[in-house]
Coordinates of C-alpha atoms in Angstrom, one line a residue:
M60 CA 1.5 -6.4 -19.0
T61 CA 3.0 -7.1 -22.5
E62 CA 0.7 -4.5 -24.1
L63 CA 1.8 -1.9 -21.6
A64 CA 5.4 -2.7 -22.2
R65 CA 4.9 -2.5 -26.0
D66 CA 3.3 0.9 -25.6
I67 CA 6.6 2.1 -24.2
N68 CA 8.8 0.2 -26.6
P69 CA 7.0 -1.2 -29.7
E70 CA 10.2 -3.2 -30.7
L71 CA 10.1 -5.1 -27.4
G72 CA 10.6 -8.8 -27.7
D73 CA 9.1 -11.2 -25.2
R74 CA 9.8 -14.7 -24.1
W75 CA 7.4 -16.8 -22.0
L76 CA 8.7 -19.3 -19.6
R77 CA 5.7 -21.4 -18.5
R78 CA 7.5 -22.8 -15.4
G79 CA 9.2 -19.5 -14.5
V80 CA 12.9 -19.1 -14.3
T81 CA 14.8 -22.3 -13.3
P82 CA 18.4 -23.4 -13.4
S83 CA 17.6 -25.2 -16.7
N84 CA 16.3 -22.1 -18.5
V85 CA 18.1 -19.2 -16.9
N86 CA 20.4 -19.0 -20.0
L87 CA 17.3 -18.6 -22.2
F88 CA 15.9 -16.0 -19.8
L89 CA 19.0 -13.8 -19.9
E90 CA 19.8 -14.4 -23.6
G91 CA 20.4 -11.0 -25.3
V92 CA 19.9 -9.1 -22.1
D93 CA 22.0 -5.9 -21.6
L94 CA 20.5 -4.8 -18.3
F95 CA 18.4 -6.8 -15.7
V96 CA 15.8 -4.9 -13.7
D97 CA 14.5 -7.1 -10.9
G98 CA 10.7 -7.6 -11.1
L99 CA 10.7 -11.0 -9.4
D100 CA 8.3 -11.7 -6.5
F101 CA 9.8 -10.5 -3.3
F102 CA 9.8 -14.0 -1.8
A103 CA 11.4 -15.7 -4.8
F104 CA 14.8 -15.8 -3.0
D105 CA 16.2 -18.8 -4.8
V106 CA 15.3 -17.6 -8.2
R107 CA 16.6 -14.1 -7.5
T108 CA 19.9 -15.5 -6.3
L109 CA 20.1 -17.7 -9.4
V110 CA 19.4 -14.8 -11.8
F111 CA 21.7 -12.2 -10.1
G112 CA 24.5 -14.8 -9.9
E113 CA 24.1 -15.5 -13.6
C114 CA 24.0 -11.7 -14.4
A115 CA 27.3 -11.4 -12.5
R116 CA 28.9 -14.3 -14.4
R117 CA 27.8 -12.7 -17.7
G118 CA 28.7 -9.1 -16.8
I119 CA 25.1 -7.9 -17.0
P120 CA 24.3 -5.0 -14.8
A121 CA 21.4 -5.7 -12.4
I122 CA 19.1 -3.4 -10.4
T123 CA 16.9 -4.3 -7.5
V124 CA 14.9 -2.4 -4.8
A125 CA 14.9 -3.9 -1.3
P126 CA 11.9 -2.9 0.8
L127 CA 12.8 -1.2 4.0
G128 CA 10.0 -0.2 6.3
M129 CA 7.8 2.3 4.5
G130 CA 10.5 2.9 1.8
G131 CA 13.1 1.1 -0.2
A132 CA 16.7 0.9 -1.1
L133 CA 17.8 0.9 -4.8
V134 CA 20.8 -1.2 -5.3
N135 CA 22.8 -1.5 -8.5
F136 CA 25.1 -4.4 -9.2
V137 CA 27.6 -3.7 -12.0
P138 CA 30.4 -5.8 -13.5
G139 CA 33.5 -5.6 -11.4
S140 CA 31.7 -4.6 -8.2
M141 CA 30.3 -6.4 -5.2
T142 CA 27.9 -9.1 -6.3
F143 CA 24.3 -9.6 -5.1
A144 CA 25.3 -12.7 -3.0
D145 CA 28.2 -10.8 -1.4
Y146 CA 26.1 -7.7 -0.7
F147 CA 23.3 -9.7 1.0
R148 CA 25.7 -12.2 2.5
L149 CA 24.0 -15.2 0.9
R150 CA 25.8 -18.5 1.2

């Protein structure tokens, strides 16, 4: 996966988190990020909520695609707009 990404952008940096994204390393995960494109496993609800919440706090635009039947809905969350948690009514 890293090689494919570097074929697109040779200047790409990478950061490996052996235990995945957690509350203790989400700051490291988002360090230097200008835009978050959601590629998390669909069932990683807690991690997705954590990351999108942190993106909102930092003013980082975030993009996700929610699967709907045989299609999907692209949803963009930008600073100053409705947050991921509000949109999906997560409490």
